[in-house]
């Protein structure tokens, strides 16, 4: 083995640079294998755009946010945008070109760092015979077959910090303060941040909510001299029998779907029904940006280093995975077969209920 290509795909995520650094240092330092990084995720693979990575280029990046390679969550080589000029955008299968570029660059295969969308594409390349190892990334923590994805705990830290700050205004002004957080179709960020940040109500996609139950909780607190309430709502949450809130996109947008708006809806509904002043904060991309917390720097370093070991051990078609205290490998297919949602009978939900949090049900 002489050379491995790497790429970061999907949304940016705290810890990506620590993974890139660990892969590069392990590959060169332990195995004498060269590393090249494809630019902007799979786009660089199709366009044959890459750069060499070495000790110098990964020096001093372990604590930084974003990805020095750039990323994209739009460019699927199997359905690649080749022209956006006409009325209808034109897509084509560019996977053969991508495989040719891997071979022409002298790479033995790829380490792909991404969430479910990126690793689905990685699996398709594996089925075409490309040697692939995956690394589980996403703030949403919704990948199967690993205890946790890197980036998640930094996002929880950011959301929990936001809740601490919102408490100040909530208490001082006797308001209901709502924080809308990311997480797509899973409630992990809302659940963990809500428990850590002392939320009174947590709304997650896995537990459809009733407005009346939320209001019961707010009124109960008022009666007990708590004239403020804190609500965390996951962007994918929805009322019982209702739908998720989806943002209106401009016609030229390549986004399939953009979640968002449920915080405002819940806020308006509460204010209308109770007359209590209710304010909404949408945390958005602050959850993805900035420095990874130490936990994620360490986890990313472990994942990156283990991914190179797995490549050298020829465990192709697998993803590195945290299982208890150890990093192991699992088939990519196990990681992407479904979205990992919050089990509604889990210990952490029980804990939330035990400490008085309402899930709106
Ligand atoms: O998957 C990570 C994530 O931040 C989700 O929580 C969110 O729904 C989505 O990406 C937003 O993506 P974009 O930045 O492309 O709008």
Coordinates of N, CA and C in Angstrom, one line a residue, residues 79-92 251-254:
X79 N -25.3 10.9 -9.2 CA -26.4 11.7 -9.7 C -25.8 13.2 -9.6
X80 N -24.9 13.4 -10.5 CA -24.1 14.6 -10.4 C -24.6 15.8 -11.3
X81 N -24.7 16.9 -10.7 CA -25.2 18.1 -11.5 C -24.2 18.5 -12.5
X82 N -24.5 18.3 -13.8 CA -23.6 18.7 -14.9 C -23.9 20.0 -15.5
X83 N -25.2 20.4 -15.4 CA -25.6 21.7 -16.0 C -26.8 22.3 -15.2
X84 N -26.6 23.5 -14.8 CA -27.7 24.2 -14.1 C -28.2 25.4 -15.0
X85 N -27.8 25.4 -16.3 CA -28.1 26.5 -17.1 C -29.5 26.6 -17.6
X86 N -30.1 25.4 -18.0 CA -31.4 25.4 -18.6 C -32.5 25.6 -17.5
X87 N -33.8 25.4 -17.9 CA -34.9 25.4 -17.0 C -34.8 24.3 -16.0
X88 N -34.4 23.1 -16.5 CA -34.3 22.0 -15.6 C -32.8 21.6 -15.4
X89 N -32.3 21.5 -14.2 CA -30.9 21.1 -14.0 C -30.7 19.7 -14.6
X90 N -29.5 19.5 -15.2 CA -29.2 18.2 -15.8 C -28.2 17.4 -14.9
X91 N -28.6 16.1 -14.6 CA -27.7 15.3 -13.7 C -27.2 14.1 -14.5
X92 N -26.0 13.6 -14.2 CA -25.5 12.4 -14.9 C -24.7 11.6 -13.9
X251 N -36.6 28.6 -6.0 CA -36.8 27.6 -7.0 C -35.4 27.0 -7.5
X252 N -34.3 27.8 -7.4 CA -33.0 27.4 -7.9 C -32.3 26.5 -6.9
X253 N -32.8 26.4 -5.6 CA -32.1 25.7 -4.6 C -31.9 24.2 -4.9
X254 N -30.7 23.7 -4.6 CA -30.5 22.2 -4.8 C -30.8 21.4 -3.6

